[in-house]
CSV table of C-alpha atoms and ligand atoms in Angstrom, one decimal:
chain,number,residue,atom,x,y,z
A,266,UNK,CA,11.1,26.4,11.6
A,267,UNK,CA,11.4,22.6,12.0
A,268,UNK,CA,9.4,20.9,14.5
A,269,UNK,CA,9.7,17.2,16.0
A,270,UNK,CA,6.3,17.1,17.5
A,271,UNK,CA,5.7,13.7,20.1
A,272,UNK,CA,2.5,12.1,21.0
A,273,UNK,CA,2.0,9.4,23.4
A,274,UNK,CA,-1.3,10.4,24.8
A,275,UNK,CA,-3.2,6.9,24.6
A,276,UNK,CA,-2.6,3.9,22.4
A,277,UNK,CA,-0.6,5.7,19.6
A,278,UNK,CA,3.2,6.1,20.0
A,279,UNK,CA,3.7,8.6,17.1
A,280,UNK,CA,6.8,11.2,16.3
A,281,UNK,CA,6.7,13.6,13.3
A,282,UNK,CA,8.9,16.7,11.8
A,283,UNK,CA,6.8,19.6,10.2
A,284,UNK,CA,8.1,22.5,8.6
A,285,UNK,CA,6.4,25.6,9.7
A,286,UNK,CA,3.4,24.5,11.0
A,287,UNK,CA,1.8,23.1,8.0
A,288,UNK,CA,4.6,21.2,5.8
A,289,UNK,CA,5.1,17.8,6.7
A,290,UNK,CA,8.4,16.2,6.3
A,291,UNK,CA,7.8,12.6,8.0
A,292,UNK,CA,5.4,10.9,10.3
A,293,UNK,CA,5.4,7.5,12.2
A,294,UNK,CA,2.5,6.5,13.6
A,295,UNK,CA,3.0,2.6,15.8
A,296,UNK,CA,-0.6,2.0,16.8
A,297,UNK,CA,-1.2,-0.9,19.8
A,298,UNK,CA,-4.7,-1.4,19.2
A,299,UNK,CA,-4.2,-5.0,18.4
A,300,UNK,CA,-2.9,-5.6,21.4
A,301,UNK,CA,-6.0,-3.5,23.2
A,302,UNK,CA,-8.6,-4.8,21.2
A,303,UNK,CA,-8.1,-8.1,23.1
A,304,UNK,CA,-9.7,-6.2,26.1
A,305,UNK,CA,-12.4,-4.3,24.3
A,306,UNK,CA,-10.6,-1.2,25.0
A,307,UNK,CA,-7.4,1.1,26.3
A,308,UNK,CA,-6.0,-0.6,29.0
A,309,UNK,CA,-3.6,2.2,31.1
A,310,UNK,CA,-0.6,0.2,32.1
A,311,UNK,CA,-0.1,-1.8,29.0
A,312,UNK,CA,-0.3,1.3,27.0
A,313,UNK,CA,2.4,2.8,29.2
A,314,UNK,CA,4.8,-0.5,29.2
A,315,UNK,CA,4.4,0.1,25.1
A,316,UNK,CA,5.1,3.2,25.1
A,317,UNK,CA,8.3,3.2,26.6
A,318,UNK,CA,9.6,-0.1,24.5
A,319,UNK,CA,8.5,2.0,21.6
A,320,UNK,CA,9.4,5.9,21.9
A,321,UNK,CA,13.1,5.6,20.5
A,322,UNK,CA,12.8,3.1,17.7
A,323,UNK,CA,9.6,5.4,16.6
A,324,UNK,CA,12.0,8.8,17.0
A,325,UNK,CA,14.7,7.2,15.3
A,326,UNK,CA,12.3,5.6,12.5
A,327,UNK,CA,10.7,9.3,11.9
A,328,UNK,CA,14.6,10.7,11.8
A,329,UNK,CA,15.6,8.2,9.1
A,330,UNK,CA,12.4,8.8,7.1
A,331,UNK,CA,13.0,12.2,7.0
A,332,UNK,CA,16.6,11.8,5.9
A,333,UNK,CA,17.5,14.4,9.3
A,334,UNK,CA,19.4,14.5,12.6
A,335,UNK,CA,18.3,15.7,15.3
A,336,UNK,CA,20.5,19.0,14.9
A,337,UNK,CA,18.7,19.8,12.1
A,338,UNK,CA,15.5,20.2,14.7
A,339,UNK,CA,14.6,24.0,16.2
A,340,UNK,CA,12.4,23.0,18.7
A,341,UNK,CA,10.3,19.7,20.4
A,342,UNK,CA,6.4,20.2,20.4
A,343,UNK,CA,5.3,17.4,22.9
A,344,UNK,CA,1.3,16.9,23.5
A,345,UNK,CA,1.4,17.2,27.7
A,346,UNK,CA,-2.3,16.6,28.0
A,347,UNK,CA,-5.0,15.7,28.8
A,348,UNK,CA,-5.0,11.8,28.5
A,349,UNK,CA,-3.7,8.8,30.5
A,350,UNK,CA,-1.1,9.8,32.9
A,351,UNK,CA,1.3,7.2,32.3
A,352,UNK,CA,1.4,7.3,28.8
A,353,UNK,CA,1.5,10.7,28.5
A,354,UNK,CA,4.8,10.8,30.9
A,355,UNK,CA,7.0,8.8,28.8
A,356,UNK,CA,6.6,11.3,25.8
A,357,UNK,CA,6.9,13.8,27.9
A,358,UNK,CA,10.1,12.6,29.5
A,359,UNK,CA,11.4,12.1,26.1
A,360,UNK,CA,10.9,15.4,24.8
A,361,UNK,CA,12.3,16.9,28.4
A,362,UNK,CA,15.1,14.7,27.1
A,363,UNK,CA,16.0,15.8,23.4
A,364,UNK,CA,15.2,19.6,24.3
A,365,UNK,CA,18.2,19.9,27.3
A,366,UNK,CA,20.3,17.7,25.0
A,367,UNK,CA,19.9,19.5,22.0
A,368,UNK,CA,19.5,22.9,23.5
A,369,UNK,CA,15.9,23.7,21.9
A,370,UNK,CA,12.9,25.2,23.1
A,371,UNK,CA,10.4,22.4,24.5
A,372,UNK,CA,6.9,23.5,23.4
A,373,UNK,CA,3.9,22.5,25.4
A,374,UNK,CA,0.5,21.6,23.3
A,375,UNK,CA,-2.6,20.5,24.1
A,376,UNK,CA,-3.9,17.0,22.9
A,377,UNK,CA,-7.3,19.1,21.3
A,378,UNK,CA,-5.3,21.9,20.0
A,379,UNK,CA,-3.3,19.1,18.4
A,380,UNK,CA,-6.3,17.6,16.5
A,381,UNK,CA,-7.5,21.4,15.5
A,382,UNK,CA,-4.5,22.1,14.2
A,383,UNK,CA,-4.1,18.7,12.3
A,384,UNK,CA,-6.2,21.4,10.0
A,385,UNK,CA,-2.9,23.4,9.2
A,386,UNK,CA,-1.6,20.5,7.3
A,387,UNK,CA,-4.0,20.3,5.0
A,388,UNK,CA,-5.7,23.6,4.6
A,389,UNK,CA,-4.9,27.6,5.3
A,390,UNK,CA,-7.1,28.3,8.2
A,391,UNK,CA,-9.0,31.3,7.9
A,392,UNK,CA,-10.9,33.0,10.9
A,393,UNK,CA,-12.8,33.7,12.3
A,394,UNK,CA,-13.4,29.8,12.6
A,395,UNK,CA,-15.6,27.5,14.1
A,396,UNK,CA,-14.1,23.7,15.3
A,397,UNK,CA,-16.0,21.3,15.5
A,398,UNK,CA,-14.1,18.7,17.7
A,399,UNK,CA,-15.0,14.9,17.7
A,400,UNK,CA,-13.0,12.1,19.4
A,401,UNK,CA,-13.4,9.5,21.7
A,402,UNK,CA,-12.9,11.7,25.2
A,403,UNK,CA,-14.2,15.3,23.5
A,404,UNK,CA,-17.3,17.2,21.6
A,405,UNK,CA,-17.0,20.4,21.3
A,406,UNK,CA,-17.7,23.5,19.8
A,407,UNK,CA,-14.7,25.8,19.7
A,408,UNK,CA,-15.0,29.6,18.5
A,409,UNK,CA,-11.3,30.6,17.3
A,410,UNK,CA,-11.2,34.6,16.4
A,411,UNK,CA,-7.4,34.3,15.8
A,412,UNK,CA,-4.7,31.4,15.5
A,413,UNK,CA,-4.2,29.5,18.9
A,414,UNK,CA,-7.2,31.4,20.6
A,415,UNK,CA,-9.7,28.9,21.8
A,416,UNK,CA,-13.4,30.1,23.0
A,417,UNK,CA,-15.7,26.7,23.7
A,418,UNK,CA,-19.3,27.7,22.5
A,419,UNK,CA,-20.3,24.1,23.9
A,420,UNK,CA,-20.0,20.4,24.3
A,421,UNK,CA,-21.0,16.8,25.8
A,422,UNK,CA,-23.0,17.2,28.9
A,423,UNK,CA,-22.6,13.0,29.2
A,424,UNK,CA,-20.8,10.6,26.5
A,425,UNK,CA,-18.1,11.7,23.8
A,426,UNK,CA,-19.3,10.8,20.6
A,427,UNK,CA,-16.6,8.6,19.8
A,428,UNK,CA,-16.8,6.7,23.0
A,429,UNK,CA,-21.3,6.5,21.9
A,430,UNK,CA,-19.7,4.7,18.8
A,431,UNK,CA,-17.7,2.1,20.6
A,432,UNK,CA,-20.3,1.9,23.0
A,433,UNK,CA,-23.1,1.1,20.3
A,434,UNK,CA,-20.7,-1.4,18.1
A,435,UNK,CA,-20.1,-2.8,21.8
A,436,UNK,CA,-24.0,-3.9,21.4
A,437,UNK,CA,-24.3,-4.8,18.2
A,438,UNK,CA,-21.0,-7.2,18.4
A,439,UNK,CA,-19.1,-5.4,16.4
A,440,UNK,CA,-15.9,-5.0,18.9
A,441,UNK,CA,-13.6,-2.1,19.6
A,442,UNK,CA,-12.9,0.1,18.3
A,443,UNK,CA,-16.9,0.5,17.1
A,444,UNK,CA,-16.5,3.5,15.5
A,445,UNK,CA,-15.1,2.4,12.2
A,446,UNK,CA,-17.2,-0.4,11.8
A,447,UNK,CA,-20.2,1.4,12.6
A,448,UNK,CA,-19.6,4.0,9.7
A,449,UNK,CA,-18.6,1.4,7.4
A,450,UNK,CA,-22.3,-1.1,8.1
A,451,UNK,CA,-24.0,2.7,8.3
A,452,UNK,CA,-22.8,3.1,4.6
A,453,UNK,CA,-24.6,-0.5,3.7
A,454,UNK,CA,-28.0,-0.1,5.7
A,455,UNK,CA,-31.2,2.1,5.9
A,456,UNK,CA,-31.9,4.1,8.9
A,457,UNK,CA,-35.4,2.2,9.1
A,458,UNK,CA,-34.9,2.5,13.4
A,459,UNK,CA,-36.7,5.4,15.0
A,460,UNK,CA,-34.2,6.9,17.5
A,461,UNK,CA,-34.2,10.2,19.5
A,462,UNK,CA,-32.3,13.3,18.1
A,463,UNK,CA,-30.5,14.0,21.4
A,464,UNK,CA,-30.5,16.9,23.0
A,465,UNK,CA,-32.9,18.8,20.6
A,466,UNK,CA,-32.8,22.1,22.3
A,467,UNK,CA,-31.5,25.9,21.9
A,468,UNK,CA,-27.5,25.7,23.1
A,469,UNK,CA,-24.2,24.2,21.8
A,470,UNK,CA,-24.2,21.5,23.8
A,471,UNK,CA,-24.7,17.4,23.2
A,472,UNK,CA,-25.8,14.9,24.7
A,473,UNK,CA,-25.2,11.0,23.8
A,474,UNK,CA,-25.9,9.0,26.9
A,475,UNK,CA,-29.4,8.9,25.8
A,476,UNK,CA,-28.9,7.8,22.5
A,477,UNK,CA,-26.7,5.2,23.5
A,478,UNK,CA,-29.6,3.7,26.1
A,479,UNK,CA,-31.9,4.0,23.3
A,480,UNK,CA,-29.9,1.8,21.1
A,481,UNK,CA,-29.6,-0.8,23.9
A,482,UNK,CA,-33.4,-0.7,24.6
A,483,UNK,CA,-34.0,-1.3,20.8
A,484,UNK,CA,-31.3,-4.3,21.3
A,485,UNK,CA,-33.4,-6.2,24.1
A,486,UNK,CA,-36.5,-5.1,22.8
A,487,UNK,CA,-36.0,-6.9,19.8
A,488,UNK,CA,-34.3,-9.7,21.6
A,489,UNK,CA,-36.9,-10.5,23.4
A,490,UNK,CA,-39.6,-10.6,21.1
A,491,UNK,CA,-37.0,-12.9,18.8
A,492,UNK,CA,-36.8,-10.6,15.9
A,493,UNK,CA,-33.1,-10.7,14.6
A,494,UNK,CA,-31.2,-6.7,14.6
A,495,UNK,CA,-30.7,-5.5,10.8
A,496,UNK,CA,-27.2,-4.2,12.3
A,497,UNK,CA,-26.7,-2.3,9.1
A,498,UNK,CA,-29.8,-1.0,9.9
A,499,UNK,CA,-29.4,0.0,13.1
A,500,UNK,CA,-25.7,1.6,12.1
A,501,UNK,CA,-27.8,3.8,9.3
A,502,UNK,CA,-29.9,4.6,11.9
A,503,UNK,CA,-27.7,5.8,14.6
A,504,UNK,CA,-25.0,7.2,12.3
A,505,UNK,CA,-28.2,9.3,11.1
A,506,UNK,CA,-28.6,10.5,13.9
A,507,UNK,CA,-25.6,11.7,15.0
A,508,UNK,CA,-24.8,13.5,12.5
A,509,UNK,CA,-28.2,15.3,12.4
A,510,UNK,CA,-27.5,16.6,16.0
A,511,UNK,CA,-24.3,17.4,15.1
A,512,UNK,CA,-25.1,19.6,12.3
A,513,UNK,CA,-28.1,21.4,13.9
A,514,UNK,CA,-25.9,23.0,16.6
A,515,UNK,CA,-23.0,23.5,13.9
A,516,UNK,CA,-24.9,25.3,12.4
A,517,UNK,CA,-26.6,27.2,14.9
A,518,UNK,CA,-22.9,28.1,15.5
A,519,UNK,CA,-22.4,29.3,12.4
A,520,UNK,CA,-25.1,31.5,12.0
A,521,UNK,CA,-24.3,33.0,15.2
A,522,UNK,CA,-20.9,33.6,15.7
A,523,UNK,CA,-20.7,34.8,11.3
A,524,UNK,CA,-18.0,32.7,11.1
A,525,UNK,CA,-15.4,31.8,7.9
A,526,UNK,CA,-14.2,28.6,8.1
A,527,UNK,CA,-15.2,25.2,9.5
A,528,UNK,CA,-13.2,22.8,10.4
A,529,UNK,CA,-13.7,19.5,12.3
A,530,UNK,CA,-10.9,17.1,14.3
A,531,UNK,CA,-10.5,14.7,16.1
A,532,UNK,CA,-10.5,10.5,15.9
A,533,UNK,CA,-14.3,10.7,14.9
A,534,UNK,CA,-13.3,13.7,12.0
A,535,UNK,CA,-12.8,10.2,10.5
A,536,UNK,CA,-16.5,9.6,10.1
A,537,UNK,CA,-18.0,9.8,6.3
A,538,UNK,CA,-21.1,11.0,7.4
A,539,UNK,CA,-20.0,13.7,9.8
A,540,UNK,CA,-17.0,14.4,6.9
A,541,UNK,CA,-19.5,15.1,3.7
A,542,UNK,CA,-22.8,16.6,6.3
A,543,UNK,CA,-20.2,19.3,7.4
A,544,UNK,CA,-18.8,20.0,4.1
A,545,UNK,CA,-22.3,20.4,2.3
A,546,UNK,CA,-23.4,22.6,5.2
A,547,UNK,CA,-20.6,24.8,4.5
A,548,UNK,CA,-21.3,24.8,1.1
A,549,UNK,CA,-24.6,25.5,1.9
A,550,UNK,CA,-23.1,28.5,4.0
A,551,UNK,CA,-20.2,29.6,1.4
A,552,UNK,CA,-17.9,29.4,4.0
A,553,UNK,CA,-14.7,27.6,4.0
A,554,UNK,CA,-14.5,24.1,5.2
A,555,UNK,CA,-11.3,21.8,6.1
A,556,UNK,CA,-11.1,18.7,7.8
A,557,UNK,CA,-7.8,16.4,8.2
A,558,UNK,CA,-7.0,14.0,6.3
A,559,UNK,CA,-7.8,10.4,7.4
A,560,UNK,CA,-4.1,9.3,8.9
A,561,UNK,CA,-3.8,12.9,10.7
A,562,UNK,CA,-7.6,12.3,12.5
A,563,UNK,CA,-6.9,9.8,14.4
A,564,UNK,CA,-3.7,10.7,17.3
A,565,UNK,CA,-0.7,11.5,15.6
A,566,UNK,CA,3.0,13.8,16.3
A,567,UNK,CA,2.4,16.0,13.4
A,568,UNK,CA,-0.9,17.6,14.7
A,569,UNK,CA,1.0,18.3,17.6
A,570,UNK,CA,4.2,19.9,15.7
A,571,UNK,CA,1.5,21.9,14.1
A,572,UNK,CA,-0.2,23.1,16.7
A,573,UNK,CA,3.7,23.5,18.6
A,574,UNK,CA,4.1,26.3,15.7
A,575,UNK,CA,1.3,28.4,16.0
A,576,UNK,CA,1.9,27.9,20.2
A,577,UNK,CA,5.5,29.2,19.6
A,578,UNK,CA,4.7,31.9,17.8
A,579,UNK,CA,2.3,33.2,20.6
A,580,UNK,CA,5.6,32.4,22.9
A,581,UNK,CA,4.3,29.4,24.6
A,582,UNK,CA,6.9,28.1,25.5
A,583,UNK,CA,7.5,25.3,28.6
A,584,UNK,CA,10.2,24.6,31.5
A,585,UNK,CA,11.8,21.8,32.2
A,586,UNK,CA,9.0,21.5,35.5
A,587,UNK,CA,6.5,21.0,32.8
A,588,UNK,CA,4.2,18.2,33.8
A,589,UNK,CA,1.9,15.9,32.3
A,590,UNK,CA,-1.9,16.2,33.2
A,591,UNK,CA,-4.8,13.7,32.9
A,592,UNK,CA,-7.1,16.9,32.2
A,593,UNK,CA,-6.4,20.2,31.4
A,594,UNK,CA,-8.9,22.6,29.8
A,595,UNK,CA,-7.6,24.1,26.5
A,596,UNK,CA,-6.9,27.7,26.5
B,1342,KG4,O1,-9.0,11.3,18.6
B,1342,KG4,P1,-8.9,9.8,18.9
B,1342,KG4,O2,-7.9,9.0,18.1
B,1342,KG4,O3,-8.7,9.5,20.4
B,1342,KG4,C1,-9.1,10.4,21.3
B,1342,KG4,O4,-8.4,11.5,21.5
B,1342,KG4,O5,-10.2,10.2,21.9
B,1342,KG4,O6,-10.4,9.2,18.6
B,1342,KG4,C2,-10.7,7.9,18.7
B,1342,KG4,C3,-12.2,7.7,18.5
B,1342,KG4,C4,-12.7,6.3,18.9
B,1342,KG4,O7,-13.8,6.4,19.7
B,1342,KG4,C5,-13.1,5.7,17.5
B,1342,KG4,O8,-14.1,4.7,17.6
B,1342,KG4,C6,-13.5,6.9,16.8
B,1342,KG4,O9,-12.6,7.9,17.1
B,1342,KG4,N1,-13.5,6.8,15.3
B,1342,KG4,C7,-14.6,6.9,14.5
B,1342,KG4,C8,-14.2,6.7,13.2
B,1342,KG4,N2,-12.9,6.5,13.2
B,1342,KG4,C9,-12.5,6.6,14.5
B,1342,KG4,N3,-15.9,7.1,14.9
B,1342,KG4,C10,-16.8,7.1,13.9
B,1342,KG4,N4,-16.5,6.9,12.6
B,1342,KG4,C11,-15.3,6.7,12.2
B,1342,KG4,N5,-15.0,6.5,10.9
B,1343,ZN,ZN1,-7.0,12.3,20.2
């Protein structure tokens, strides 16, 4: 089954064809975070305007690249949410638009399921499995006992982690988005700061509001008594961190729930620290362990073609009164 999967949920207009969920056949990915990072972040109504200049000539590009027409294509996986409404809209209308045209099924999928299934490209997911899901708007624990059967163990009680990331490079002047840059000068520094573990307690949840004050409060603090930030250091330390409460409830997870297969997603599965702590806990575990690889972390169509095949095969399938939503829990 051949899949055009669209994904125009924030600052990426992207369209991809996958073969059967895990066999991709072409991807194009137009990014406008130059044109954001002028802001220090997303701005709504320019992402929109770019969107819609963009959506054909990205269709089109991903159509020539994979040497197909569109009547070649069995079905349109579009990512209707969550994320910015107006954004999201003008995939959405263009996938409303190819499916009635075309006569194919129009496959609803949801923006996380997307980045979990990003998985299915690269690996044979095995359950039951445990996703660990970081980005800039989610983190979450999500218990899977079957394909497209999503249980959330636990997540962020304040700040995503990705969004903690650009909120820390923010700090140390390092511009948006932080999260890159932080994991890069993390790689270079020693964690000689002493920061909080966040939210050092029994459940699957996170917190990184606290974290992020702390960083701040190190940031004056050392201001003011005109000692100059190490900011390699302080990326070593943070990154540290991080990944340290991330693993401890991972793990927890794991232990608890007996589970095969671990697999992270998301913009921040891009991270080298949370990448190789993951895979050595799993290791650790001898349990199977998958995560994207670095193109298909960050938003893309072919997670979302992905995830449209396992959705189709549970007959998930949408009407043409399908509507974009800002949030919408997965299920
Ligand atoms: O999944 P994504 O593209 O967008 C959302 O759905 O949120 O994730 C974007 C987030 C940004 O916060 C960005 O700073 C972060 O992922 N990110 C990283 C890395 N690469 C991207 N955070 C930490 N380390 C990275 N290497
Ligand atoms: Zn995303």
């Amino acid at each position: 089954m051949t899949i055009l999967g669209i994904e125009s949920s924030c600052d990426e207009t992207s369209c991809s064809i996958v073969k059967d969920g895990t066999e991709e056949i072409a991807t194009v990915i137009l990014s406008q975070i130059d044109i954001h990072t002028n802001y220090g972040g997303v701005v709504p109504e320019i992402a929109s305007r770019h969107h819609v200049k963009n959506i054909t000539m990205v269709l089109e590009e991903t159509l020539k690249q994979a040497h197909m027409t569109m009547e070649e294509i069995d079905a349109i996986a579009i990512a209707y949410g969550p994320g910015l409404i107006g954004s999201l809209l003008v995939g959405l209308e263009a996938a409303k638009t190819l499916a009635y045209l075309y006569d194919i099924p129009l496959i609803p999928v949801h923006h996380i399921a997307g980045h979990i299934y990003a998985n299915a490209l690269a690996k044979e997911m095995k359950f039951p499995l445990l996703a660990l899901v970081v980005s800039g708007g989610h983190t979450e624990l999500i218990y899977m006992k079957e394909h497209y059967s999503f249980e959330k163990l636990g997540g962020t009680l304040d700040d995503a982690v990705g969004e903690c990331y650009d909120k820390v490079a923010r700090v140390a002047g390092l511009g948006y988005p932080g999260g890159p840059k932080i994991d890069h000068l993390a790689g270079l520094g020693e964690a000689s700061y002493p920061l909080p573990i966040p939210l050092n307690d029994d459940s699957y949840d996170f917190s990184f509001s606290g974290l992020k004050s702390a960083v701040i409060n190190l940031s004056h603090n050392l201001e003011q008594r005109g000692i100059p930030l190490i900011k390699e250091d302080l990326a070593a330390s943070f990154q540290k961190v991080v990944v340290e409460s991330i693993l401890k409830k991972t793990e927890k997870a794991i232990d608890r729930w007996k589970v095969e297969h671990v697999i992270v997603a998301g913009g921040v599965a891009a991270n080298s620290g949370i990448r190789d702590g993951v895979k050595n806990l799993c290791e650790r575990k001898q349990i199977g362990f998958s995560v994207p690889e670095l193109r298909f972390c960050t938003d893309n169509g072919a997670m979302i073609a992905a995830a449209g095949y396992f959705a189709y095969q549970q007959g998930r399938i949408a009407d043409f009164d399908l509507n974009s939503k800002s949030n919408d829990t997965l299920r």
